PDB file of C-alpha atoms in Angstrom:
ATOM      1  CA  UNK A 100      94.756 -92.120  86.427  1.00  0.00           C
ATOM      2  CA  UNK A 101      94.734 -95.895  87.504  1.00  0.00           C
ATOM      3  CA  UNK A 102      93.488 -97.425  90.246  1.00  0.00           C
ATOM      4  CA  UNK A 103      96.474 -97.529  92.004  1.00  0.00           C
ATOM      5  CA  UNK A 104      97.942 -93.897  91.895  1.00  0.00           C
ATOM      6  CA  UNK A 105      97.294 -91.465  94.615  1.00  0.00           C
ATOM      7  CA  UNK A 106      95.741 -87.941  92.711  1.00  0.00           C
ATOM      8  CA  UNK A 107      99.238 -87.074  93.360  1.00  0.00           C
ATOM      9  CA  UNK A 108     101.347 -89.293  91.779  1.00  0.00           C
ATOM     10  CA  UNK A 109      98.655 -88.497  88.807  1.00  0.00           C
ATOM     11  CA  UNK A 110      99.248 -84.758  89.155  1.00  0.00           C
ATOM     12  CA  UNK A 111     103.471 -85.589  88.690  1.00  0.00           C
ATOM     13  CA  UNK A 112     103.326 -88.022  86.195  1.00  0.00           C
ATOM     14  CA  UNK A 113     100.480 -85.553  83.964  1.00  0.00           C
ATOM     15  CA  UNK A 114     103.011 -82.553  84.797  1.00  0.00           C
ATOM     16  CA  UNK A 115     106.359 -84.468  83.307  1.00  0.00           C
ATOM     17  CA  UNK A 116     104.020 -85.265  80.347  1.00  0.00           C
ATOM     18  CA  UNK A 117     103.060 -82.074  80.307  1.00  0.00           C
ATOM     19  CA  UNK A 118     106.510 -80.714  79.716  1.00  0.00           C
ATOM     20  CA  UNK A 119     107.659 -83.075  77.805  1.00  0.00           C
ATOM     21  CA  UNK A 120     105.695 -82.441  74.657  1.00  0.00           C
ATOM     22  CA  UNK A 121     106.587 -78.264  75.332  1.00  0.00           C
ATOM     23  CA  UNK A 122     110.738 -79.670  74.850  1.00  0.00           C
ATOM     24  CA  UNK A 123     109.544 -81.569  72.311  1.00  0.00           C
ATOM     25  CA  UNK A 124     107.256 -78.739  71.120  1.00  0.00           C
ATOM     26  CA  UNK A 125     110.129 -76.235  70.940  1.00  0.00           C
ATOM     27  CA  UNK A 126     112.480 -78.806  69.939  1.00  0.00           C
ATOM     28  CA  UNK A 127     110.651 -79.388  66.712  1.00  0.00           C
ATOM     29  CA  UNK A 128     109.641 -75.071  66.316  1.00  0.00           C
ATOM     30  CA  UNK A 129     113.761 -74.734  66.435  1.00  0.00           C
ATOM     31  CA  UNK A 130     114.827 -77.368  63.795  1.00  0.00           C
ATOM     32  CA  UNK A 131     111.739 -75.667  61.435  1.00  0.00           C
ATOM     33  CA  UNK A 132     113.039 -72.597  62.390  1.00  0.00           C
ATOM     34  CA  UNK A 133     116.696 -73.422  61.847  1.00  0.00           C
ATOM     35  CA  UNK A 134     115.540 -75.088  58.367  1.00  0.00           C
ATOM     36  CA  UNK A 135     113.897 -72.664  57.375  1.00  0.00           C
ATOM     37  CA  UNK A 136     116.941 -69.992  57.732  1.00  0.00           C
ATOM     38  CA  UNK A 137     118.830 -72.728  55.648  1.00  0.00           C
ATOM     39  CA  UNK A 138     116.528 -72.703  52.684  1.00  0.00           C
ATOM     40  CA  UNK A 139     116.941 -69.235  52.867  1.00  0.00           C
ATOM     41  CA  UNK A 140     120.493 -68.894  52.970  1.00  0.00           C
ATOM     42  CA  UNK A 141     120.560 -66.203  56.229  1.00  0.00           C
ATOM     43  CA  UNK A 142     121.927 -68.541  58.587  1.00  0.00           C
ATOM     44  CA  UNK A 143     124.942 -66.923  60.195  1.00  0.00           C
ATOM     45  CA  UNK A 144     126.611 -66.821  63.532  1.00  0.00           C
ATOM     46  CA  UNK A 145     125.854 -64.259  66.395  1.00  0.00           C
ATOM     47  CA  UNK A 146     128.360 -61.742  65.978  1.00  0.00           C
ATOM     48  CA  UNK A 147     131.088 -61.711  67.776  1.00  0.00           C
ATOM     49  CA  UNK A 148     132.558 -58.994  70.229  1.00  0.00           C
ATOM     50  CA  UNK A 149     135.335 -57.542  68.277  1.00  0.00           C
ATOM     51  CA  UNK A 150     132.596 -57.851  64.701  1.00  0.00           C
ATOM     52  CA  UNK A 151     130.422 -55.346  67.728  1.00  0.00           C
ATOM     53  CA  UNK A 152     133.300 -53.242  68.503  1.00  0.00           C
ATOM     54  CA  UNK A 153     134.235 -52.374  65.058  1.00  0.00           C
ATOM     55  CA  UNK A 154     130.734 -52.337  63.474  1.00  0.00           C
ATOM     56  CA  UNK A 155     130.106 -49.578  66.442  1.00  0.00           C
ATOM     57  CA  UNK A 156     133.261 -47.807  65.821  1.00  0.00           C
ATOM     58  CA  UNK A 157     133.202 -47.062  62.144  1.00  0.00           C
ATOM     59  CA  UNK A 158     129.406 -45.999  62.305  1.00  0.00           C
ATOM     60  CA  UNK A 159     130.514 -43.525  65.518  1.00  0.00           C
ATOM     61  CA  UNK A 160     133.147 -42.287  63.269  1.00  0.00           C
ATOM     62  CA  UNK A 161     130.403 -41.978  60.105  1.00  0.00           C
ATOM     63  CA  UNK A 162     127.984 -40.302  61.943  1.00  0.00           C
ATOM     64  CA  UNK A 163     131.074 -37.762  63.652  1.00  0.00           C
ATOM     65  CA  UNK A 164     131.997 -37.614  60.449  1.00  0.00           C
ATOM     66  CA  UNK A 165     128.393 -35.698  58.032  1.00  0.00           C
ATOM     67  CA  UNK A 166     128.245 -33.448  61.694  1.00  0.00           C
ATOM     68  CA  UNK A 167     129.345 -30.217  60.083  1.00  0.00           C
ATOM     69  CA  UNK A 168     130.221 -28.529  63.218  1.00  0.00           C
ATOM     70  CA  UNK A 169     132.630 -30.664  64.383  1.00  0.00           C
ATOM     71  CA  UNK A 170     134.103 -31.642  60.869  1.00  0.00           C
ATOM     72  CA  UNK A 171     134.766 -27.528  60.235  1.00  0.00           C
ATOM     73  CA  UNK A 172     135.998 -27.089  63.944  1.00  0.00           C
ATOM     74  CA  UNK A 173     138.222 -30.689  63.446  1.00  0.00           C
ATOM     75  CA  UNK A 174     139.610 -30.285  59.572  1.00  0.00           C
ATOM     76  CA  UNK A 175     138.555 -26.846  58.134  1.00  0.00           C
ATOM     77  CA  UNK A 176     139.746 -24.537  60.104  1.00  0.00           C
ATOM     78  CA  UNK A 177     143.515 -26.018  60.868  1.00  0.00           C
ATOM     79  CA  UNK A 178     143.573 -26.709  56.985  1.00  0.00           C
ATOM     80  CA  UNK A 179     142.064 -22.590  56.152  1.00  0.00           C
ATOM     81  CA  UNK A 180     144.720 -21.379  59.080  1.00  0.00           C
ATOM     82  CA  UNK A 181     147.906 -23.267  57.641  1.00  0.00           C
ATOM     83  CA  UNK A 182     147.123 -21.847  53.535  1.00  0.00           C
ATOM     84  CA  UNK A 183     146.185 -18.622  55.681  1.00  0.00           C
ATOM     85  CA  UNK A 184     149.356 -18.571  58.156  1.00  0.00           C
ATOM     86  CA  UNK A 185     151.740 -20.795  56.516  1.00  0.00           C
ATOM     87  CA  UNK A 186     151.365 -20.878  52.466  1.00  0.00           C
ATOM     88  CA  UNK A 187     149.940 -17.141  52.121  1.00  0.00           C
ATOM     89  CA  UNK A 188     152.583 -15.457  54.271  1.00  0.00           C
ATOM     90  CA  UNK A 189     155.673 -13.977  52.176  1.00  0.00           C
ATOM     91  CA  UNK A 190     158.254 -15.662  54.860  1.00  0.00           C
ATOM     92  CA  UNK A 191     156.825 -19.225  54.236  1.00  0.00           C
ATOM     93  CA  UNK A 192     160.123 -20.801  52.160  1.00  0.00           C
ATOM     94  CA  UNK A 193     162.532 -19.574  55.104  1.00  0.00           C
ATOM     95  CA  UNK A 194     164.692 -21.989  56.289  1.00  0.00           C
ATOM     96  CA  UNK A 195     163.999 -23.233  59.668  1.00  0.00           C
ATOM     97  CA  UNK A 196     166.511 -25.355  61.160  1.00  0.00           C
ATOM     98  CA  UNK A 197     165.372 -29.543  59.661  1.00  0.00           C
ATOM     99  CA  UNK A 198     162.831 -27.775  57.292  1.00  0.00           C
ATOM    100  CA  UNK A 199     161.148 -24.582  56.157  1.00  0.00           C
ATOM    101  CA  UNK A 200     158.709 -22.154  57.676  1.00  0.00           C
ATOM    102  CA  UNK A 201     155.966 -23.667  55.555  1.00  0.00           C
ATOM    103  CA  UNK A 202     156.463 -26.294  57.515  1.00  0.00           C
ATOM    104  CA  UNK A 203     156.618 -25.365  60.748  1.00  0.00           C
ATOM    105  CA  UNK A 204     153.453 -23.780  60.495  1.00  0.00           C
ATOM    106  CA  UNK A 205     151.817 -27.208  58.819  1.00  0.00           C
ATOM    107  CA  UNK A 206     153.182 -29.234  62.006  1.00  0.00           C
ATOM    108  CA  UNK A 207     151.490 -26.428  64.531  1.00  0.00           C
ATOM    109  CA  UNK A 208     147.976 -26.827  62.788  1.00  0.00           C
ATOM    110  CA  UNK A 209     147.744 -29.994  62.069  1.00  0.00           C
ATOM    111  CA  UNK A 210     148.468 -30.711  66.039  1.00  0.00           C
ATOM    112  CA  UNK A 211     145.827 -27.948  67.120  1.00  0.00           C
ATOM    113  CA  UNK A 212     143.081 -29.969  64.497  1.00  0.00           C
ATOM    114  CA  UNK A 213     144.045 -32.790  65.924  1.00  0.00           C
ATOM    115  CA  UNK A 214     143.826 -31.377  69.672  1.00  0.00           C
ATOM    116  CA  UNK A 215     140.254 -29.956  69.177  1.00  0.00           C
ATOM    117  CA  UNK A 216     139.069 -33.745  67.307  1.00  0.00           C
ATOM    118  CA  UNK A 217     140.629 -35.569  70.929  1.00  0.00           C
ATOM    119  CA  UNK A 218     139.031 -32.757  73.043  1.00  0.00           C
ATOM    120  CA  UNK A 219     135.993 -32.860  71.527  1.00  0.00           C
ATOM    121  CA  UNK A 220     135.124 -36.731  71.221  1.00  0.00           C
ATOM    122  CA  UNK A 221     136.336 -37.604  74.965  1.00  0.00           C
ATOM    123  CA  UNK A 222     134.117 -34.996  75.903  1.00  0.00           C
ATOM    124  CA  UNK A 223     131.198 -35.734  74.104  1.00  0.00           C
ATOM    125  CA  UNK A 224     131.393 -39.335  74.575  1.00  0.00           C
ATOM    126  CA  UNK A 225     131.226 -38.362  77.980  1.00  0.00           C
ATOM    127  CA  UNK A 226     128.504 -36.209  78.154  1.00  0.00           C
ATOM    128  CA  UNK A 227     126.162 -39.391  76.378  1.00  0.00           C
ATOM    129  CA  UNK A 228     126.795 -42.096  79.187  1.00  0.00           C
ATOM    130  CA  UNK A 229     125.369 -39.143  81.716  1.00  0.00           C
ATOM    131  CA  UNK A 230     122.427 -39.189  79.685  1.00  0.00           C
ATOM    132  CA  UNK A 231     122.402 -42.560  79.335  1.00  0.00           C
ATOM    133  CA  UNK A 232     122.503 -43.080  76.210  1.00  0.00           C
ATOM    134  CA  UNK A 233     125.690 -46.279  77.368  1.00  0.00           C
ATOM    135  CA  UNK A 234     122.705 -48.317  79.020  1.00  0.00           C
ATOM    136  CA  UNK A 235     121.019 -48.487  75.507  1.00  0.00           C
ATOM    137  CA  UNK A 236     123.832 -49.462  73.716  1.00  0.00           C
ATOM    138  CA  UNK A 237     123.591 -51.940  75.974  1.00  0.00           C
ATOM    139  CA  UNK A 238     121.185 -53.644  74.533  1.00  0.00           C
ATOM    140  CA  UNK A 239     123.528 -54.013  71.509  1.00  0.00           C
ATOM    141  CA  UNK A 240     125.534 -56.645  72.874  1.00  0.00           C
ATOM    142  CA  UNK A 241     127.958 -53.696  73.276  1.00  0.00           C
ATOM    143  CA  UNK A 242     130.480 -54.162  76.730  1.00  0.00           C
ATOM    144  CA  UNK A 243     130.784 -50.477  79.069  1.00  0.00           C
ATOM    145  CA  UNK A 244     135.187 -51.865  78.049  1.00  0.00           C
ATOM    146  CA  UNK A 245     133.538 -52.054  73.792  1.00  0.00           C
ATOM    147  CA  UNK A 246     132.071 -48.640  74.433  1.00  0.00           C
ATOM    148  CA  UNK A 247     135.066 -46.797  75.804  1.00  0.00           C
ATOM    149  CA  UNK A 248     137.686 -49.103  73.155  1.00  0.00           C
ATOM    150  CA  UNK A 249     135.061 -48.147  70.180  1.00  0.00           C
ATOM    151  CA  UNK A 250     135.040 -44.176  71.652  1.00  0.00           C
ATOM    152  CA  UNK A 251     138.983 -44.571  72.003  1.00  0.00           C
ATOM    153  CA  UNK A 252     139.638 -45.829  68.800  1.00  0.00           C
ATOM    154  CA  UNK A 253     136.627 -43.427  66.888  1.00  0.00           C
ATOM    155  CA  UNK A 254     138.763 -40.423  68.696  1.00  0.00           C
ATOM    156  CA  UNK A 255     141.820 -42.232  67.358  1.00  0.00           C
ATOM    157  CA  UNK A 256     140.469 -41.860  63.797  1.00  0.00           C
ATOM    158  CA  UNK A 257     139.119 -38.143  63.686  1.00  0.00           C
ATOM    159  CA  UNK A 258     142.499 -36.724  65.070  1.00  0.00           C
ATOM    160  CA  UNK A 259     144.847 -38.512  62.503  1.00  0.00           C
ATOM    161  CA  UNK A 260     141.639 -36.566  59.954  1.00  0.00           C
ATOM    162  CA  UNK A 261     143.712 -33.155  60.514  1.00  0.00           C
ATOM    163  CA  UNK A 262     146.787 -34.462  60.220  1.00  0.00           C
ATOM    164  CA  UNK A 263     146.598 -36.103  57.057  1.00  0.00           C
ATOM    165  CA  UNK A 264     144.492 -33.273  55.342  1.00  0.00           C
ATOM    166  CA  UNK A 265     147.043 -30.544  56.621  1.00  0.00           C
ATOM    167  CA  UNK A 266     149.732 -32.351  55.710  1.00  0.00           C
ATOM    168  CA  UNK A 267     148.353 -33.131  52.630  1.00  0.00           C
ATOM    169  CA  UNK A 268     147.899 -29.486  52.265  1.00  0.00           C
ATOM    170  CA  UNK A 269     151.724 -28.794  52.898  1.00  0.00           C
ATOM    171  CA  UNK A 270     153.392 -31.456  50.505  1.00  0.00           C
ATOM    172  CA  UNK A 271     151.273 -29.906  47.537  1.00  0.00           C
ATOM    173  CA  UNK A 272     152.318 -26.361  48.144  1.00  0.00           C
ATOM    174  CA  UNK A 273     155.625 -26.159  50.126  1.00  0.00           C
ATOM    175  CA  UNK A 274     156.021 -27.175  53.164  1.00  0.00           C
ATOM    176  CA  UNK A 275     159.596 -29.452  53.234  1.00  0.00           C
ATOM    177  CA  UNK A 276     162.127 -31.055  55.902  1.00  0.00           C
ATOM    178  CA  UNK A 277     164.692 -33.172  54.868  1.00  0.00           C
ATOM    179  CA  UNK A 278     164.256 -36.338  54.976  1.00  0.00           C
ATOM    180  CA  UNK A 279     160.782 -38.742  54.346  1.00  0.00           C
ATOM    181  CA  UNK A 280     161.427 -39.708  57.947  1.00  0.00           C
ATOM    182  CA  UNK A 281     160.604 -35.973  59.486  1.00  0.00           C
ATOM    183  CA  UNK A 282     157.224 -36.345  58.255  1.00  0.00           C
ATOM    184  CA  UNK A 283     156.147 -39.441  59.505  1.00  0.00           C
ATOM    185  CA  UNK A 284     157.878 -38.904  63.001  1.00  0.00           C
ATOM    186  CA  UNK A 285     156.422 -35.262  63.469  1.00  0.00           C
ATOM    187  CA  UNK A 286     152.736 -37.005  62.160  1.00  0.00           C
ATOM    188  CA  UNK A 287     153.012 -39.552  64.241  1.00  0.00           C
ATOM    189  CA  UNK A 288     154.856 -36.771  67.879  1.00  0.00           C
ATOM    190  CA  UNK A 289     151.662 -34.696  66.466  1.00  0.00           C
ATOM    191  CA  UNK A 290     149.259 -38.128  67.217  1.00  0.00           C
ATOM    192  CA  UNK A 291     151.393 -38.653  69.722  1.00  0.00           C
ATOM    193  CA  UNK A 292     150.578 -35.851  72.298  1.00  0.00           C
ATOM    194  CA  UNK A 293     147.044 -34.765  71.065  1.00  0.00           C
ATOM    195  CA  UNK A 294     146.269 -37.909  73.104  1.00  0.00           C
ATOM    196  CA  UNK A 295     146.451 -37.024  76.249  1.00  0.00           C
ATOM    197  CA  UNK A 296     144.281 -33.963  76.062  1.00  0.00           C
ATOM    198  CA  UNK A 297     140.818 -36.528  75.999  1.00  0.00           C
ATOM    199  CA  UNK A 298     141.604 -36.106  79.710  1.00  0.00           C
ATOM    200  CA  UNK A 299     141.083 -32.492  79.088  1.00  0.00           C
ATOM    201  CA  UNK A 300     137.854 -32.782  77.445  1.00  0.00           C
ATOM    202  CA  UNK A 301     136.373 -35.906  80.124  1.00  0.00           C
ATOM    203  CA  UNK A 302     137.149 -33.107  82.133  1.00  0.00           C
ATOM    204  CA  UNK A 303     135.008 -30.503  80.868  1.00  0.00           C
ATOM    205  CA  UNK A 304     132.270 -33.397  80.785  1.00  0.00           C
ATOM    206  CA  UNK A 305     132.473 -34.546  83.958  1.00  0.00           C
ATOM    207  CA  UNK A 306     132.549 -31.177  85.735  1.00  0.00           C
ATOM    208  CA  UNK A 307     129.294 -29.535  84.168  1.00  0.00           C
ATOM    209  CA  UNK A 308     127.845 -32.202  82.525  1.00  0.00           C
ATOM    210  CA  UNK A 309     126.491 -30.643  79.700  1.00  0.00           C
ATOM    211  CA  UNK A 310     127.922 -29.672  75.491  1.00  0.00           C
ATOM    212  CA  UNK A 311     128.433 -26.332  76.471  1.00  0.00           C
ATOM    213  CA  UNK A 312     130.406 -27.243  78.551  1.00  0.00           C
ATOM    214  CA  UNK A 313     132.557 -29.325  76.268  1.00  0.00           C
ATOM    215  CA  UNK A 314     133.035 -27.133  73.435  1.00  0.00           C
ATOM    216  CA  UNK A 315     133.450 -24.176  75.669  1.00  0.00           C
ATOM    217  CA  UNK A 316     136.374 -26.341  76.588  1.00  0.00           C
ATOM    218  CA  UNK A 317     137.638 -26.195  73.069  1.00  0.00           C
ATOM    219  CA  UNK A 318     137.316 -22.752  72.847  1.00  0.00           C
ATOM    220  CA  UNK A 319     139.619 -22.424  75.545  1.00  0.00           C
ATOM    221  CA  UNK A 320     141.872 -24.089  73.748  1.00  0.00           C
ATOM    222  CA  UNK A 321     142.494 -21.101  70.947  1.00  0.00           C
ATOM    223  CA  UNK A 322     143.719 -19.328  73.918  1.00  0.00           C
ATOM    224  CA  UNK A 323     146.140 -22.440  74.633  1.00  0.00           C
ATOM    225  CA  UNK A 324     147.372 -22.647  71.745  1.00  0.00           C
ATOM    226  CA  UNK A 325     147.941 -18.696  71.150  1.00  0.00           C
ATOM    227  CA  UNK A 326     150.263 -19.679  74.433  1.00  0.00           C
ATOM    228  CA  UNK A 327     151.547 -22.506  72.790  1.00  0.00           C
ATOM    229  CA  UNK A 328     153.251 -21.034  69.970  1.00  0.00           C
ATOM    230  CA  UNK A 329     151.311 -22.756  67.329  1.00  0.00           C
ATOM    231  CA  UNK A 330     149.905 -20.283  65.848  1.00  0.00           C
ATOM    232  CA  UNK A 331     152.300 -17.197  65.889  1.00  0.00           C
ATOM    233  CA  UNK A 332     155.850 -17.155  68.075  1.00  0.00           C
ATOM    234  CA  UNK A 333     156.414 -15.452  70.870  1.00  0.00           C
ATOM    235  CA  UNK A 334     159.205 -14.228  73.087  1.00  0.00           C
ATOM    236  CA  UNK A 335     159.712 -12.148  76.040  1.00  0.00           C
ATOM    237  CA  UNK A 336     157.649 -12.306  78.319  1.00  0.00           C
ATOM    238  CA  UNK A 337     154.441 -13.865  76.866  1.00  0.00           C
ATOM    239  CA  UNK A 338     156.741 -16.676  75.968  1.00  0.00           C
ATOM    240  CA  UNK A 339     158.218 -17.062  79.623  1.00  0.00           C
ATOM    241  CA  UNK A 340     154.213 -17.454  80.529  1.00  0.00           C
ATOM    242  CA  UNK A 341     153.817 -19.318  77.651  1.00  0.00           C
ATOM    243  CA  UNK A 342     156.232 -22.653  79.181  1.00  0.00           C
ATOM    244  CA  UNK A 343     154.150 -23.310  81.509  1.00  0.00           C
ATOM    245  CA  UNK A 344     150.438 -23.386  79.995  1.00  0.00           C
ATOM    246  CA  UNK A 345     149.103 -26.787  79.098  1.00  0.00           C
ATOM    247  CA  UNK A 346     150.283 -26.442  74.303  1.00  0.00           C
ATOM    248  CA  UNK A 347     153.688 -25.641  74.758  1.00  0.00           C
ATOM    249  CA  UNK A 348     155.478 -28.951  75.363  1.00  0.00           C
ATOM    250  CA  UNK A 349     152.980 -30.594  72.962  1.00  0.00           C
ATOM    251  CA  UNK A 350     153.682 -28.202  70.239  1.00  0.00           C
ATOM    252  CA  UNK A 351     157.556 -28.074  71.024  1.00  0.00           C
ATOM    253  CA  UNK A 352     157.478 -32.136  70.935  1.00  0.00           C
ATOM    254  CA  UNK A 353     155.473 -32.476  67.590  1.00  0.00           C
ATOM    255  CA  UNK A 354     157.667 -29.879  65.800  1.00  0.00           C
ATOM    256  CA  UNK A 355     160.976 -31.401  67.329  1.00  0.00           C
ATOM    257  CA  UNK A 356     162.392 -33.552  64.554  1.00  0.00           C
ATOM    258  CA  UNK A 357     162.433 -30.533  62.328  1.00  0.00           C
ATOM    259  CA  UNK A 358     162.832 -27.469  65.314  1.00  0.00           C
ATOM    260  CA  UNK A 359     165.030 -30.138  67.633  1.00  0.00           C
ATOM    261  CA  UNK A 360     163.902 -27.628  70.344  1.00  0.00           C
ATOM    262  CA  UNK A 361     164.477 -24.390  68.405  1.00  0.00           C
ATOM    263  CA  UNK A 362     162.662 -21.070  69.502  1.00  0.00           C
ATOM    264  CA  UNK A 363     161.583 -18.577  66.709  1.00  0.00           C
ATOM    265  CA  UNK A 364     161.909 -14.856  68.034  1.00  0.00           C
ATOM    266  CA  UNK A 365     158.673 -12.767  67.078  1.00  0.00           C
ATOM    267  CA  UNK A 366     161.204 -10.243  66.230  1.00  0.00           C
ATOM    268  CA  UNK A 367     163.147 -11.709  64.182  1.00  0.00           C
ATOM    269  CA  UNK A 368     167.332 -12.707  64.013  1.00  0.00           C
ATOM    270  CA  UNK A 369     168.553  -9.883  64.026  1.00  0.00           C
ATOM    271  CA  UNK A 370     171.883  -8.281  64.802  1.00  0.00           C
ATOM    272  CA  UNK A 371     172.756  -8.892  69.247  1.00  0.00           C
ATOM    273  CA  UNK A 372     170.538 -11.926  68.264  1.00  0.00           C
ATOM    274  CA  UNK A 373     170.795 -14.992  71.003  1.00  0.00           C
ATOM    275  CA  UNK A 374     169.564 -18.112  69.481  1.00  0.00           C
ATOM    276  CA  UNK A 375     167.223 -19.965  71.726  1.00  0.00           C
ATOM    277  CA  UNK A 376     166.123 -22.991  72.771  1.00  0.00           C
ATOM    278  CA  UNK A 377     164.244 -25.597  74.240  1.00  0.00           C
ATOM    279  CA  UNK A 378     164.818 -28.934  76.414  1.00  0.00           C
ATOM    280  CA  UNK A 379     163.320 -31.678  75.504  1.00  0.00           C
ATOM    281  CA  UNK A 380     163.012 -33.493  79.151  1.00  0.00           C
ATOM    282  CA  UNK A 381     161.560 -29.634  79.998  1.00  0.00           C
ATOM    283  CA  UNK A 382     158.651 -30.117  77.278  1.00  0.00           C
ATOM    284  CA  UNK A 383     158.354 -34.291  78.631  1.00  0.00           C
ATOM    285  CA  UNK A 384     157.372 -32.628  82.231  1.00  0.00           C
ATOM    286  CA  UNK A 385     155.199 -29.845  80.796  1.00  0.00           C
ATOM    287  CA  UNK A 386     152.969 -32.322  79.073  1.00  0.00           C
ATOM    288  CA  UNK A 387     153.181 -35.097  81.858  1.00  0.00           C
ATOM    289  CA  UNK A 388     152.308 -32.761  84.145  1.00  0.00           C
ATOM    290  CA  UNK A 389     149.679 -31.249  82.319  1.00  0.00           C
ATOM    291  CA  UNK A 390     148.361 -34.680  81.811  1.00  0.00           C
ATOM    292  CA  UNK A 391     148.247 -35.373  85.435  1.00  0.00           C
ATOM    293  CA  UNK A 392     146.297 -32.618  86.453  1.00  0.00           C
ATOM    294  CA  UNK A 393     143.462 -33.099  83.926  1.00  0.00           C
ATOM    295  CA  UNK A 394     143.802 -36.788  85.403  1.00  0.00           C
ATOM    296  CA  UNK A 395     142.921 -35.689  89.206  1.00  0.00           C
ATOM    297  CA  UNK A 396     140.159 -33.186  87.621  1.00  0.00           C
ATOM    298  CA  UNK A 397     138.911 -35.952  86.114  1.00  0.00           C
ATOM    299  CA  UNK A 398     138.990 -38.475  89.005  1.00  0.00           C
ATOM    300  CA  UNK A 399     138.055 -35.877  91.442  1.00  0.00           C
ATOM    301  CA  UNK A 400     134.607 -34.743  88.878  1.00  0.00           C
ATOM    302  CA  UNK A 401     133.784 -38.740  88.938  1.00  0.00           C
ATOM    303  CA  UNK A 402     134.326 -38.926  92.627  1.00  0.00           C
ATOM    304  CA  UNK A 403     131.472 -35.965  93.245  1.00  0.00           C
ATOM    305  CA  UNK A 404     129.396 -37.264  90.738  1.00  0.00           C
ATOM    306  CA  UNK A 405     129.295 -40.707  92.443  1.00  0.00           C
ATOM    307  CA  UNK A 406     128.623 -39.894  95.815  1.00  0.00           C
ATOM    308  CA  UNK A 407     125.772 -37.549  94.656  1.00  0.00           C
TER     309      UNK A 407
END
């Protein structure tokens, strides 16, 4: 402090000098770290949001793929059911509109596997959020939108697996469809109509907030699949009831490229048989209606959770 400076001016000047020294030290430190990273070849840019999203999606896909219980019900069980009902039975080579019965069963089992996949994956995502896993992932730079986008992409990848496996089995075990395009159309529709069931799994998770509830919801799909004409053809009163169940429109639309709405009767096509067809409009309405119901349940459950 000089004789002409007041104590306050001296303290201010000293503070400026100290800040300049700290700034210079920080700059020197950063330059040193940069030089070290360059010299060791470890210079890299921070990961972008897209890179974080893709890494998370890949990690989630691999994690779920390694879970034996999940893989069994999504991939192995539908494949086994196809081999049991579509290949082992003698009627598998019978003609069924634009293909054979084996192809009919193949599509049914692929639908079942894809629906189980979307239900389980969406439900698990909701349970993870309830347990605070999202807050942990936020520390990695993954946003909420990225979390749900990654879960959606992962669910789609998991849902594709049973379709690919069952269709591959069908291709080598005698499944037939008239024209290659029917194979691709059927596979695409199978994936598309299974996606709304993510809302079903989400609704179960939001209502009961436990993995047990999600497992129970996946178990109820067996009942829905029975009434959805996925396991055995229905007729009479059972068929009339089945037309208003969640999986009936899904199964009809997935099999449309092959069946074009034709309903295979349980008791065969004997004398006096009158063929029965499902309307594509009614099938779409069934799918839309149940999607709206599942979505409404999700909204109600979410609001109830917010109020609490």
